Every structure is written in structure tokens, then in C-alpha cells.
Phi, psi and omega in degrees: 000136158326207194238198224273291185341305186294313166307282163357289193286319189289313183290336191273338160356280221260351181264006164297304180338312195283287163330302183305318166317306209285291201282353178266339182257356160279322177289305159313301189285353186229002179232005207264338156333307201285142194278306189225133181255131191325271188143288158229157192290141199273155176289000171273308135285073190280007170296333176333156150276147190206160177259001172268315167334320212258318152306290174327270177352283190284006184264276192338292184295308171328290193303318171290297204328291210309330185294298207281117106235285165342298183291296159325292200290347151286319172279343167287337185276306183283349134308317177278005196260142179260348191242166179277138196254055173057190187228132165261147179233114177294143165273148167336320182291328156339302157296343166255032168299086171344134137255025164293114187308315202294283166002292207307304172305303199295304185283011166258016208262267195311313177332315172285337181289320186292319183257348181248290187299317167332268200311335171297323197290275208339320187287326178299302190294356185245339155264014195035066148225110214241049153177127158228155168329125150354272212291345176284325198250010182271312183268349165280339214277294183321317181276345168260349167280332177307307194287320161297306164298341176263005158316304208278340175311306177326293198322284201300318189302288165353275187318315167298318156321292216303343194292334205272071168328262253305336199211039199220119166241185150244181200252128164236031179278351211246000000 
């Protein structure tokens, strides 16, 4: 294995890469029908595609998935490694990370939906903007999942580093 920093920046790489794939290629295929998408789902249908559902929503799932997917595979790495890997220094927050995988997935789930997608719907809805183009929310929806694994990519990999103490410090500067 690399040393922690480098393994970090390679997993947050590549799951913006990816992400950014999935969702520009789901988004396309289940939403290039539609002229426009809603802001929120009307109350006769609320199954709609929508655009608060689908952050709230896909911010949740993005956070578990990317954790239980993740975490295996840091640890498998950082197991299989025979030489010493430097010391990571985790940020404070970091440490406060459940250490149940699941949990662990769930609150790296909900935090973004709370602090990142919430204030977008709000900001959308304080600008009246209650519909964007299709062909338009096809390519923001992809730069924010993008933007969003590697927050969350971070998050989970981070943490997942932070189980080995012995060669883990935290950043208490801030």
C-alpha cells in the first residue's frame, strides 16, 4: 500500500471519477425524457423525480454505500501492506465518527444531506427556483455527486485509516 496521504488522494480520485460516471449516466438514462425537473415533488405524486428528493435522498445513499464499499477495501489494503506507512494525521472530526461500519456510513450519510443538500434546496427555493431544465440538472446533478464522493470518500477512507492508533495522530490545531 502507499503511504496513508497517497491512498487517501487515490480513493478520493477515483470515487469522484466514478461517481460522476454513475450519476451523469443514471441521470441521463432515467431523467433526458423529461423537459423539466420539479425542485419538489408535487403532492399528488410524490415518487416524482425531483430535485430535493434526489440530494437529500442520493446524499444519504452516496454516504452509506461509499462507507460500507470503502472501509473493506482500507483495510484490506492496509493489512496486506508489509512496510511502514508513515503516520496519518486524521483531522479532529474524524475521531468522532462512530466505530460501527454501519452507523459509521449512516451519520456520513445524513451530515451532508443536513449541511450541504438542505441549504441548496433552501437557497434554490429563496431564488425561485422551483424547476430546472432537464438537460441542465443532468450535468449539476453529476458535479455534485462528484463533489459529494469526494467529501464523503474522504470522510470514510480517513476513518477507516484512523482504526490502526498506533500510526495515527489528529490534527488539534483547529
Amino acid at each position: 500500500m502507499k503511504s496513508f496521504n497517497a491512498f487517501l488522494t487515490e480513493q478520493v480520485i477515483v470515487n469522484v471519477i466514478i461517481n460522476f460516471a454513475i450519476a451523469y449516466y443514471l441521470s441521463s438514462a432515467t431523467l433526458s425524457a423529461l423537459s423539466h425537473i420539479p425542485l419538489l415533488a408535487p403532492s399528488d405524486h410524490l415518487l416524482m423525480p425531483n430535485i430535493s428528493g434526489d440530494l437529500f435522498v442520493g446524499t444519504f445513499l452516496m454516504g452509506l454505500i461509499i462507507t460500507l464499499i470503502t472501509a473493506p477495501i482500507t483495510r484490506a489494503k492496509r493489512k496486506k501492506s508489509s512496510h511502514n506507512l508513515g503516520q496519518f494525521v486524521a483531522p479532529t472530526f474524524i475521531k468522532k465518527l462512530p466505530e460501527s461500519l454501519f452507523m459509521r456510513g449512516v451519520v456520513i450519510g445524513i451530515v451532508p444531506a443536513v449541511v450541504i443538500a438542505l441549504p441548496i434546496v433552501m437557497i434554490l427555493t429563496a431564488l425561485d427556483i422551483n424547476q430546472l431544465q432537464s438537460s441542465d440538472y443532468i450535468i449539476y446533478h453529476a458535479f455534485y455527486a462528484a463533489i459529494m464522493a469526494g467529501l464523503i470518500s474522504y470522510s470514510s477512507v480517513s476513518r477507516t485509516l484512523a482504526e490502526n492508533p498506533s500510526a495515527i495522530t489528529f490534527d488539534t490545531s483547529h
